[in-house]
Amino acid sequence: MTLGQYPEKVPKRWLIPPETFKSDYDIGQFRDVSITRGVNDFGAAGGVILEDFDNDGHLDLMISHMGIGDQLEYFHNNGDGTFTRMTDKAGLTGIVGGLNILQADYNNDGCIDVLVLRGAWLHDKGKWPPSLLRNNCDGTFTDVTAEAGLLYYYPTHTAAWADVNNDGLLDLFVGHEIDRAHVAWPPGSKNFELLLNNWDGTFREVGAQSGIHLDGFVKGAVFADYDNDGRQDLYVTKWGGGNQLFRNSGVDGSGIPKFVDVTRQAGVAEPNKSFTTWFFDYNNDGWPDIFVSGYSASLPDIVREYLGDKEHTKGERARLYRNNKDGTFTDVSREVGLDKQLLTMGANFGDLDNDGWLDFYLGTGDPRLTSLVPNRMFRNAEGKYFQDVSTSGGFGHLQKGHGVAFGDIDNTGNQDIFEVMGGVYPNDKFWSVLYKNPGHGNHWFKLRLIGVKANRFGVGARIRVDITEDGIRRQIYRDVTSGGSFGASSLRPHSGVGKATTIDAIEIRWPGSGSVQRFEGPIGVDRTYELTEGKPALKPVEASPKLAARVGN
């Protein structure tokens, strides 16, 4: 395939017939425009954040690669969907990369900060500290790791931000890769840390008092209010030993949130070896569901599955857990077409065609050089099942896929996809990709949230959108989040509304205070609105005239 010789030059006994890869739905060609947009970055495995770091209305890019000598890179959006590398100007020269990066406004100053995670996969050779990079609101960043109290020395792959004690500032969970079966870690080595925000730019670690108990190799962590009680709950995936769901039961007298392990009654422990995960409301019923991908499969078994011989394959399959609205979940992966060996590393979700149903992209592979598995894109068919659209959209990249982010890079209203490609080893590097959305004729809207009692960007907020489409009323639900556990989309919500030409109502439940605001329509579509907690009106945000300069290229 790489040499352009498939299928003619492949010996017949080794040929996988082309029809094997036929998509379930034609999503339209998403071309890789990374070169023409100025973001064709070359490197090993790493993370990505697609976010408006300078609050100019355009999504910028931050890209990392896992090597301790790899420079963290910052690309500024020029306002027309092209980017300029501004790493040095942002004060980031000398800040090295990490396998994963994620964003949050930890100090509530209205400018989004960055956390860099390092040392993953390297066991006790990966005792590398993280970096908390404070956004100075002037186009530059400052490393404040030590003064913030985040200086630790463990191999770390995953972290998640949430206001776990409902005080209006974001707190932080960090999961470490402590594998005591293979490494003699010193007594007291921590599998995780729960860090509460002190309101002064520092954090205090309260993991031991929180009720969270974890052992093993932590690979993914995500927050959401799965039981709709107004508190952020935590789901953690591990590479062996089963996953764990912790329900947030509220704070005690000392202000420390207490978590209860509800994995068994919720029924969400599988697969045994897991990696990427997220909460999302795939069926738009107002209750967050859980996706978690398995991370144990061989190339021969994946080939067998492609050829329809699922009976003789071994390995961990993905799970989609549908929320039953009673504290339990049902595994519906088989009935929705996701009962597959996906060998997922980086991944994220978004709305490819603005129909109001959340789709997702999976970056595949593992450190082995022999693991060349096509990346996969799945389209959500009205919450009933998922369609593989990897080939019709041009997403079936064969290189190792890592950090993934969805976002509208040129403000055309369509979400594009950026992915960091490349493996762990020095001879397994590759070029990142930026898939340009061709558009599908559906409508959309975006929100810029301003929390007052809630955290500044409303992370953890629940948004409900009422629309009438083809004469039928329906609801669309979104949580304010960066998405999956490996790759970070913007914290500024973007939602498709299908064929609806106006929005009947927008409702938001703010995290922390739990206050609810509802804005009755008709509300115009294909617009961006600023929404301030406690203020009675949506404020339309005018687009810059130069935004229409590049459409479809």
Coordinates of C-alpha atoms in Angstrom, one line a residue:
M1 CA 0.0 0.0 0.0
T2 CA 2.8 2.4 0.9
L3 CA 4.6 1.8 -2.4
G4 CA 1.3 2.0 -4.5
Q5 CA 1.6 -1.7 -5.4
Y6 CA -1.6 -3.0 -3.7
P7 CA -3.3 -5.2 -4.8
E8 CA -1.6 -6.0 -8.1
K9 CA 1.9 -6.8 -6.8
V10 CA 0.9 -8.7 -3.7
P11 CA 1.4 -12.5 -4.0
K12 CA -2.0 -14.1 -4.1
R13 CA -1.5 -16.3 -1.0
W14 CA -0.8 -13.1 1.0
L15 CA -3.4 -10.8 -0.5
I16 CA -6.2 -9.4 1.6
P17 CA -8.9 -8.7 -0.9
P18 CA -9.6 -4.9 -1.4
E19 CA -13.3 -5.5 -0.7
T20 CA -12.4 -6.5 2.9
F21 CA -11.7 -2.9 3.6
K22 CA -14.8 -1.5 2.1
S23 CA -16.5 1.2 4.3
D24 CA -20.0 0.8 5.7
Y25 CA -20.8 4.3 4.6
D26 CA -19.3 6.9 2.3
I27 CA -18.3 9.8 4.6
G28 CA -16.4 11.7 1.8
Q29 CA -12.7 12.1 1.4
F30 CA -10.8 13.8 4.2
R31 CA -7.5 14.8 2.6
D32 CA -4.3 15.1 4.5
V33 CA -3.4 18.9 4.3
S34 CA -0.7 18.9 6.9
I35 CA 2.0 20.1 4.5
T36 CA 0.0 23.0 3.0
R37 CA -1.2 24.1 6.4
G38 CA 2.3 24.1 7.9
V39 CA 2.0 21.4 10.5
N40 CA 3.8 18.4 8.9
D41 CA 5.7 17.6 12.0
F42 CA 8.0 14.6 12.1
G43 CA 8.7 12.5 15.1
A44 CA 8.0 9.6 17.4
A45 CA 4.8 8.8 19.4
G46 CA 3.3 11.8 21.2
G47 CA 0.4 13.9 22.2
V48 CA -1.6 16.8 20.7
I49 CA -3.7 19.7 22.0
L50 CA -6.0 21.6 19.5
E51 CA -7.0 24.7 21.4
D52 CA -7.3 28.5 21.2
F53 CA -4.4 29.4 23.4
D54 CA -4.3 33.1 22.7
N55 CA -8.1 33.7 22.7
D56 CA -8.2 35.1 19.2
G57 CA -11.0 32.8 18.0
H58 CA -8.8 30.4 16.1
L59 CA -7.6 26.9 17.2
D60 CA -3.8 26.6 17.7
L61 CA -1.8 23.3 17.9
M62 CA 0.6 22.0 20.5
I63 CA 2.5 18.8 19.6
S64 CA 4.7 16.6 21.7
H65 CA 6.9 13.6 21.0
M66 CA 7.9 11.1 23.7
G67 CA 11.7 11.5 23.7
I68 CA 13.4 13.4 26.5
G69 CA 15.3 15.2 23.8
D70 CA 12.3 16.0 21.6
Q71 CA 11.3 19.7 21.6
L72 CA 7.6 20.5 22.5
E73 CA 6.2 22.4 19.5
Y74 CA 3.7 25.2 19.3
F75 CA 1.9 26.2 16.1
H76 CA -0.1 29.4 16.0
N77 CA -3.2 29.5 13.8
N78 CA -2.8 32.4 11.3
G79 CA -6.6 32.8 11.2
D80 CA -7.1 31.1 7.8
G81 CA -6.4 27.5 8.8
T82 CA -2.7 27.7 8.2
F83 CA -0.2 27.6 11.0
T84 CA 3.2 29.2 11.9
R85 CA 5.6 27.5 14.2
M86 CA 6.1 29.8 17.2
T87 CA 7.7 27.6 19.7
D88 CA 10.6 30.0 20.5
K89 CA 8.4 33.1 20.6
A90 CA 6.1 31.3 23.1
G91 CA 9.0 30.7 25.5
L92 CA 8.9 27.0 25.0
T93 CA 12.4 26.4 23.6
G94 CA 14.1 23.8 25.9
I95 CA 10.8 22.4 27.2
V96 CA 11.0 18.8 26.0
G97 CA 8.2 16.6 24.9
G98 CA 6.2 13.8 26.5
L99 CA 4.0 10.9 25.4
N100 CA 0.9 12.8 26.3
I101 CA -0.2 16.4 26.8
L102 CA -3.5 17.9 28.0
Q103 CA -4.9 21.4 28.8
A104 CA -6.8 23.2 31.5
D105 CA -7.1 26.7 32.9
Y106 CA -5.9 25.6 36.3
N107 CA -5.7 29.2 37.8
N108 CA -9.0 30.6 36.3
D109 CA -7.3 33.5 34.6
G110 CA -9.1 32.9 31.2
C111 CA -6.0 31.5 29.5
I112 CA -5.5 27.8 28.9
D113 CA -2.4 26.1 30.5
V114 CA -0.7 22.8 29.5
L115 CA 0.4 19.7 31.4
V116 CA 3.2 17.6 29.8
L117 CA 3.4 13.9 30.9
R118 CA 6.7 12.0 30.6
G119 CA 8.4 8.6 31.1
A120 CA 5.6 6.3 30.0
W121 CA 6.5 2.7 28.9
L122 CA 10.0 3.1 30.4
H123 CA 9.3 1.6 33.9
D124 CA 11.9 2.7 36.4
K125 CA 14.0 4.3 33.5
G126 CA 11.2 6.8 33.0
K127 CA 11.5 8.7 36.3
W128 CA 11.0 12.0 34.4
P129 CA 9.1 14.9 35.9
P130 CA 6.1 16.4 34.3
S131 CA 5.8 20.1 33.3
L132 CA 2.9 22.4 34.2
L133 CA 3.2 25.3 31.7
R134 CA 1.3 28.4 32.8
N135 CA -0.2 30.5 30.0
N136 CA 0.9 34.1 30.7
C137 CA -2.0 35.5 28.5
D138 CA 0.6 37.3 26.3
G139 CA 1.5 34.5 23.9
T140 CA 4.1 32.9 26.2
F141 CA 4.3 30.1 28.7
T142 CA 6.2 29.6 32.0
D143 CA 7.2 26.3 33.6
V144 CA 5.7 26.4 37.1
T145 CA 5.8 22.7 37.9
A146 CA 7.8 22.9 41.1
E147 CA 6.1 26.0 42.6
A148 CA 2.7 24.4 41.9
G149 CA 3.6 21.3 43.8
L150 CA 3.5 18.9 40.8
L151 CA 7.1 17.8 40.8
Y152 CA 7.1 14.0 41.0
Y153 CA 9.3 11.3 39.4
Y154 CA 7.2 8.5 38.1
P155 CA 6.5 7.2 34.5
T156 CA 3.2 8.8 33.6
H157 CA 0.9 8.3 30.6
T158 CA -2.4 9.7 31.7
A159 CA -4.0 12.5 33.7
A160 CA -7.4 14.2 33.9
W161 CA -8.7 17.6 35.1
A162 CA -12.0 18.1 36.9
D163 CA -13.5 20.1 39.7
V164 CA -13.8 17.1 42.1
N165 CA -14.8 19.0 45.2
N166 CA -17.2 21.5 43.4
D167 CA -15.3 24.6 44.7
G168 CA -15.0 26.3 41.3
L169 CA -11.4 25.4 40.4
L170 CA -10.0 22.4 38.5
D171 CA -8.3 19.6 40.4
L172 CA -6.0 16.9 38.8
F173 CA -5.8 13.1 38.8
V174 CA -2.5 11.6 37.6
G175 CA -2.1 7.9 36.9
H176 CA 1.4 6.3 37.0
E177 CA 2.7 3.2 35.3
I178 CA 3.8 1.3 38.4
D179 CA 4.3 -2.3 37.4
R180 CA 5.5 -4.1 40.5
A181 CA 5.4 -7.5 38.7
H182 CA 8.4 -6.5 36.6
V183 CA 10.1 -3.7 38.5
A184 CA 11.0 -3.6 42.2
W185 CA 9.5 -0.2 43.0
P186 CA 10.4 1.2 46.4
P187 CA 7.7 0.9 49.1
G188 CA 5.4 3.9 49.0
S189 CA 5.7 4.4 45.2
K190 CA 2.4 5.8 44.1
N191 CA 0.2 4.4 41.4
F192 CA -1.7 7.7 41.2
E193 CA -2.1 11.1 42.7
L194 CA -5.2 13.2 43.3
L195 CA -4.2 16.9 43.6
L196 CA -6.6 19.4 44.9
N197 CA -6.4 23.0 43.8
N198 CA -5.4 25.4 46.6
W199 CA -6.7 28.6 44.9
D200 CA -3.2 30.1 45.0
G201 CA -1.6 28.4 42.1
T202 CA -0.5 25.3 44.1
F203 CA -1.9 21.8 44.6
R204 CA -2.0 19.4 47.5
E205 CA -2.0 15.6 47.1
V206 CA -4.9 13.8 48.9
G207 CA -4.9 10.4 47.1
A208 CA -4.5 8.4 50.2
Q209 CA -7.5 10.1 51.9
S210 CA -9.8 10.1 48.8
G211 CA -10.9 6.4 48.9
I212 CA -9.3 5.7 45.5
H213 CA -7.3 2.5 45.6
L214 CA -5.4 1.5 42.5
D215 CA -2.7 -1.1 41.7
G216 CA -1.0 -1.7 38.4
F217 CA -0.1 0.0 35.1
V218 CA -2.5 2.9 34.7
K219 CA -3.1 3.7 31.0
G220 CA -6.2 6.0 30.9
A221 CA -8.3 8.2 33.1
V222 CA -11.4 10.3 32.4
F223 CA -13.9 12.2 34.5
A224 CA -17.7 12.6 34.0
D225 CA -20.8 12.8 36.1
Y226 CA -22.1 9.4 35.0
D227 CA -25.0 9.2 37.6
N228 CA -26.1 12.9 37.1
D229 CA -25.8 13.7 40.8
G230 CA -23.7 16.9 40.2
R231 CA -20.3 15.3 41.1
Q232 CA -17.5 14.3 38.8
D233 CA -16.8 10.6 38.8
L234 CA -13.6 8.8 37.7
Y235 CA -13.0 5.9 35.3
V236 CA -9.5 4.4 35.1
T237 CA -8.1 1.9 32.6
K238 CA -5.1 -0.4 33.2
W239 CA -2.9 -2.7 31.3
G240 CA -3.8 -5.8 33.2
G241 CA -6.0 -6.3 36.3
G242 CA -9.2 -4.8 35.0
N243 CA -10.5 -1.2 34.9
Q244 CA -12.1 0.7 37.8
L245 CA -15.0 3.1 38.1
F246 CA -15.0 5.4 41.2
R247 CA -18.2 7.3 42.2
N248 CA -17.7 10.6 43.8
S249 CA -19.8 10.7 46.9
G250 CA -19.0 14.2 47.9
V251 CA -16.5 16.0 50.3
D252 CA -15.9 15.2 53.9
G253 CA -15.5 17.7 56.7
S254 CA -11.9 18.4 55.6
G255 CA -13.0 19.3 52.1
I256 CA -11.5 16.1 50.6
P257 CA -13.8 14.4 48.1
K258 CA -14.5 10.7 48.8
F259 CA -14.6 8.2 46.0
V260 CA -16.2 4.7 46.2
D261 CA -15.2 1.8 43.9
V262 CA -18.4 0.8 42.1
T263 CA -16.8 -1.2 39.3
R264 CA -18.4 -4.6 40.2
Q265 CA -22.0 -3.3 40.5
A266 CA -21.5 -1.1 37.4
G267 CA -20.1 -3.9 35.3
V268 CA -17.4 -2.0 33.6
A269 CA -14.1 -3.8 34.5
E270 CA -13.4 -5.2 31.0
P271 CA -11.3 -5.6 28.9
N272 CA -8.6 -6.9 31.2
K273 CA -5.8 -5.1 29.2
S274 CA -7.1 -1.7 28.3
F275 CA -5.7 1.7 27.1
T276 CA -7.8 4.5 25.5
T277 CA -11.1 5.4 27.1
W278 CA -13.6 8.2 27.4
F279 CA -17.1 9.1 28.5
F280 CA -19.5 10.3 25.9
D281 CA -23.3 10.2 25.3
Y282 CA -23.3 8.2 22.1
N283 CA -27.1 7.8 22.1
N284 CA -28.1 11.3 23.2
D285 CA -30.2 10.2 26.2
G286 CA -28.6 12.6 28.7
W287 CA -26.5 9.9 30.5
P288 CA -22.8 9.5 29.8
D289 CA -21.7 6.1 28.4
I290 CA -18.2 4.6 28.4
F291 CA -16.0 3.5 25.5
V292 CA -12.8 1.6 26.3
S293 CA -10.5 -0.1 23.8
G294 CA -8.6 -3.3 24.4
Y295 CA -4.8 -3.3 24.1
S296 CA -3.8 -6.9 23.5
A297 CA -3.9 -8.3 20.0
S298 CA -1.4 -9.7 17.5
L299 CA -1.2 -8.7 13.8
P300 CA -2.1 -12.3 12.6
D301 CA -5.3 -12.2 14.8
I302 CA -6.3 -8.8 13.5
V303 CA -5.8 -10.1 9.9
R304 CA -7.9 -13.1 10.7
E305 CA -10.7 -10.8 12.1
Y306 CA -10.6 -8.7 8.9
L307 CA -11.0 -11.9 6.9
G308 CA -14.1 -12.8 9.0
D309 CA -12.5 -15.6 11.1
K310 CA -13.4 -14.0 14.4
E311 CA -13.8 -17.5 16.0
H312 CA -10.1 -18.3 15.9
T313 CA -8.8 -14.9 17.1
K314 CA -7.3 -14.1 20.5
G315 CA -7.0 -10.7 22.1
E316 CA -8.9 -8.0 23.9
R317 CA -11.9 -6.5 22.2
A318 CA -13.3 -3.0 22.7
R319 CA -16.3 -2.3 25.0
L320 CA -19.0 0.2 24.6
Y321 CA -20.9 0.4 28.0
R322 CA -24.3 2.0 27.7
N323 CA -25.5 3.8 30.8
N324 CA -28.6 2.2 32.2
K325 CA -29.4 5.3 34.3
D326 CA -29.4 3.3 37.5
G327 CA -25.7 3.1 38.3
T328 CA -25.1 0.1 36.0
F329 CA -24.0 -0.3 32.5
T330 CA -24.6 -2.8 29.7
D331 CA -22.0 -3.9 27.2
V332 CA -23.5 -3.2 23.8
S333 CA -20.3 -3.4 21.8
R334 CA -21.6 -6.4 19.8
E335 CA -24.9 -5.0 18.9
V336 CA -23.5 -1.6 17.8
G337 CA -20.7 -3.2 15.7
L338 CA -17.7 -2.4 18.0
D339 CA -16.9 -5.9 19.2
K340 CA -13.5 -5.8 17.5
Q341 CA -9.8 -6.1 18.2
L342 CA -8.8 -2.5 17.7
L343 CA -5.3 -2.3 19.4
T344 CA -5.9 1.4 20.1
M345 CA -3.4 3.9 21.5
G346 CA -4.4 7.5 20.7
A347 CA -8.0 8.3 20.0
N348 CA -10.7 10.9 20.3
F349 CA -14.3 11.7 19.3
G350 CA -16.2 14.4 17.4
D351 CA -18.9 15.0 14.9
L352 CA -17.6 14.3 11.4
D353 CA -20.7 15.3 9.5
N354 CA -22.4 17.7 12.0
D355 CA -25.4 15.4 12.4
G356 CA -25.4 15.7 16.1
W357 CA -24.2 12.1 16.8
L358 CA -20.7 11.6 18.1
D359 CA -18.2 9.7 15.9
F360 CA -14.7 8.6 16.8
Y361 CA -11.2 8.0 15.4
L362 CA -8.7 5.4 16.7
G363 CA -5.0 5.5 16.3
T364 CA -3.7 2.0 16.3
G365 CA -0.6 -0.1 16.9
D366 CA 1.8 -0.9 19.7
P367 CA 5.6 -0.5 20.2
R368 CA 6.4 -3.6 18.1
L369 CA 7.8 -2.8 14.6
T370 CA 5.7 -5.6 13.1
S371 CA 2.4 -4.0 14.3
L372 CA 1.2 -2.2 11.2
V373 CA -2.6 -2.0 11.7
P374 CA -4.8 0.5 9.8
N375 CA -6.1 3.4 11.9
R376 CA -9.9 3.3 12.2
M377 CA -12.7 5.8 11.9
F378 CA -16.3 5.0 13.1
R379 CA -19.4 7.0 12.3
N380 CA -22.3 7.0 14.7
A381 CA -25.5 6.1 12.9
E382 CA -28.1 7.9 15.0
G383 CA -27.0 6.2 18.2
K384 CA -28.1 2.7 16.9
Y385 CA -24.7 1.4 15.6
F386 CA -21.3 2.5 14.3
Q387 CA -20.2 2.3 10.7
D388 CA -16.6 1.8 9.7
V389 CA -15.7 4.7 7.4
S390 CA -11.9 4.3 7.5
T391 CA -11.3 3.8 3.8
S392 CA -14.1 6.1 2.4
G393 CA -12.7 9.0 4.4
G394 CA -9.0 8.1 3.8
F395 CA -8.4 7.5 7.5
G396 CA -6.8 4.0 7.2
H397 CA -3.3 5.2 7.9
L398 CA -0.8 2.4 8.4
Q399 CA 1.6 4.1 10.7
K400 CA 1.4 4.1 14.5
G401 CA -1.4 6.5 15.6
H402 CA -1.1 8.4 18.8
G403 CA -2.6 11.7 20.0
V404 CA -5.8 12.6 18.2
A405 CA -7.8 15.9 18.3
F406 CA -11.0 17.0 16.5
G407 CA -11.5 20.7 15.8
D408 CA -12.5 23.3 13.2
I409 CA -9.2 24.8 12.1
D410 CA -10.5 27.4 9.7
N411 CA -13.9 28.2 11.2
T412 CA -15.9 26.7 8.3
G413 CA -18.1 24.9 10.8
N414 CA -16.7 21.5 10.1
Q415 CA -14.4 19.5 12.5
D416 CA -11.1 18.5 11.1
I417 CA -8.8 15.8 12.7
F418 CA -5.2 16.1 13.7
E419 CA -3.2 13.0 14.6
V420 CA 0.4 12.5 15.8
M421 CA 1.9 9.5 14.0
G422 CA 5.0 7.5 14.9
G423 CA 6.1 4.7 17.2
V424 CA 8.3 4.4 20.2
Y425 CA 11.6 3.4 18.6
P426 CA 13.9 5.9 16.9
N427 CA 13.5 4.1 13.5
D428 CA 9.7 4.2 13.8
K429 CA 9.1 7.9 13.4
F430 CA 6.6 9.4 11.0
W431 CA 4.9 12.6 9.8
S432 CA 1.8 13.9 11.6
V433 CA -1.5 14.2 9.6
L434 CA -4.2 16.8 9.4
Y435 CA -7.4 15.5 7.8
K436 CA -9.5 18.3 6.2
N437 CA -13.2 17.9 6.5
P438 CA -14.9 18.2 3.1
G439 CA -18.2 19.4 4.7
H440 CA -21.6 17.6 4.6
G441 CA -24.2 20.4 4.4
N442 CA -25.4 20.2 8.0
H443 CA -25.6 23.0 10.5
W444 CA -23.7 23.6 13.7
F445 CA -23.0 26.0 16.6
K446 CA -20.2 26.6 19.0
L447 CA -20.0 28.0 22.5
R448 CA -17.5 30.0 24.5
L449 CA -18.3 29.4 28.1
I450 CA -17.3 31.8 30.9
G451 CA -17.7 30.2 34.3
V452 CA -18.3 32.5 37.3
K453 CA -18.9 30.2 40.2
A454 CA -17.9 27.3 38.0
N455 CA -14.3 26.9 36.6
R456 CA -13.6 29.4 33.9
F457 CA -14.1 27.2 30.9
G458 CA -17.0 25.2 32.3
V459 CA -15.1 21.9 32.2
G460 CA -17.6 19.2 33.3
A461 CA -20.6 21.2 32.3
R462 CA -23.6 19.3 30.7
I463 CA -25.1 21.0 27.6
R464 CA -28.5 20.0 26.2
V465 CA -29.6 21.2 22.8
D466 CA -33.3 20.9 21.6
I467 CA -33.8 20.9 17.9
T468 CA -36.5 20.1 15.4
E469 CA -35.2 18.3 12.4
D470 CA -37.5 17.2 9.5
G471 CA -40.5 17.9 11.8
I472 CA -39.2 15.7 14.6
R473 CA -38.0 17.1 17.9
R474 CA -34.8 15.6 19.5
Q475 CA -32.1 16.4 22.0
I476 CA -28.4 16.5 21.7
Y477 CA -26.1 16.2 24.7
R478 CA -22.5 17.3 25.2
D479 CA -20.2 17.5 28.1
V480 CA -17.4 20.1 28.2
T481 CA -14.2 18.0 28.0
S482 CA -11.1 17.5 25.9
G483 CA -12.4 14.1 24.9
G484 CA -10.4 10.9 25.0
S485 CA -7.6 9.9 27.3
F486 CA -4.9 10.3 24.6
G487 CA -5.3 13.4 22.6
A488 CA -7.0 16.7 23.5
S489 CA -9.7 18.5 21.6
S490 CA -10.7 22.1 22.4
L491 CA -12.6 22.9 25.6
R492 CA -14.8 25.2 23.6
P493 CA -17.9 23.0 22.7
H494 CA -18.8 22.4 19.0
S495 CA -22.0 20.6 18.1
G496 CA -23.7 19.7 14.9
V497 CA -27.4 20.0 14.7
G498 CA -28.1 18.2 11.4
K499 CA -30.7 19.8 9.1
A500 CA -32.2 22.0 11.8
T501 CA -32.1 25.6 10.6
T502 CA -32.7 27.0 14.1
I503 CA -32.2 25.7 17.7
D504 CA -35.3 25.5 19.9
A505 CA -33.4 25.8 23.2
I506 CA -29.9 25.5 24.8
E507 CA -29.6 24.4 28.4
I508 CA -26.5 24.2 30.4
R509 CA -25.9 22.7 33.9
W510 CA -22.7 24.3 35.3
P511 CA -20.3 22.2 37.3
G512 CA -19.6 23.1 40.9
S513 CA -22.7 25.2 41.6
G514 CA -25.0 22.9 39.7
S515 CA -27.0 26.0 38.5
V516 CA -29.0 25.5 35.3
Q517 CA -29.5 28.1 32.6
R518 CA -31.9 27.7 29.7
F519 CA -32.0 29.9 26.6
E520 CA -35.2 29.6 24.5
G521 CA -35.1 29.8 20.7
P522 CA -35.3 30.3 18.0
I523 CA -31.5 30.5 18.1
G524 CA -29.5 30.9 14.9
V525 CA -27.3 28.1 13.7
D526 CA -23.8 28.2 12.1
R527 CA -22.7 30.7 14.7
T528 CA -20.5 31.0 17.8
Y529 CA -22.1 32.2 21.1
E530 CA -20.5 33.5 24.3
L531 CA -22.3 32.2 27.3
T532 CA -21.5 33.6 30.8
E533 CA -22.7 31.8 33.9
G534 CA -25.6 33.8 35.5
K535 CA -26.1 36.2 32.6
P536 CA -29.5 35.9 30.8
A537 CA -28.4 36.2 27.2
L538 CA -26.4 34.4 24.6
K539 CA -23.8 36.8 23.0
P540 CA -23.1 36.2 19.3
V541 CA -19.4 36.2 18.5
E542 CA -18.6 37.8 15.1
A543 CA -16.1 36.0 12.9
S544 CA -13.1 37.7 11.6
P545 CA -13.5 38.7 7.9
K546 CA -10.4 36.7 6.9
L547 CA -11.9 33.4 8.1
A548 CA -13.6 32.7 4.8
A549 CA -10.3 33.0 2.9
R550 CA -9.7 29.3 2.7
V551 CA -12.6 26.9 2.4
G552 CA -12.2 23.2 1.4
N553 CA -8.4 23.3 0.7

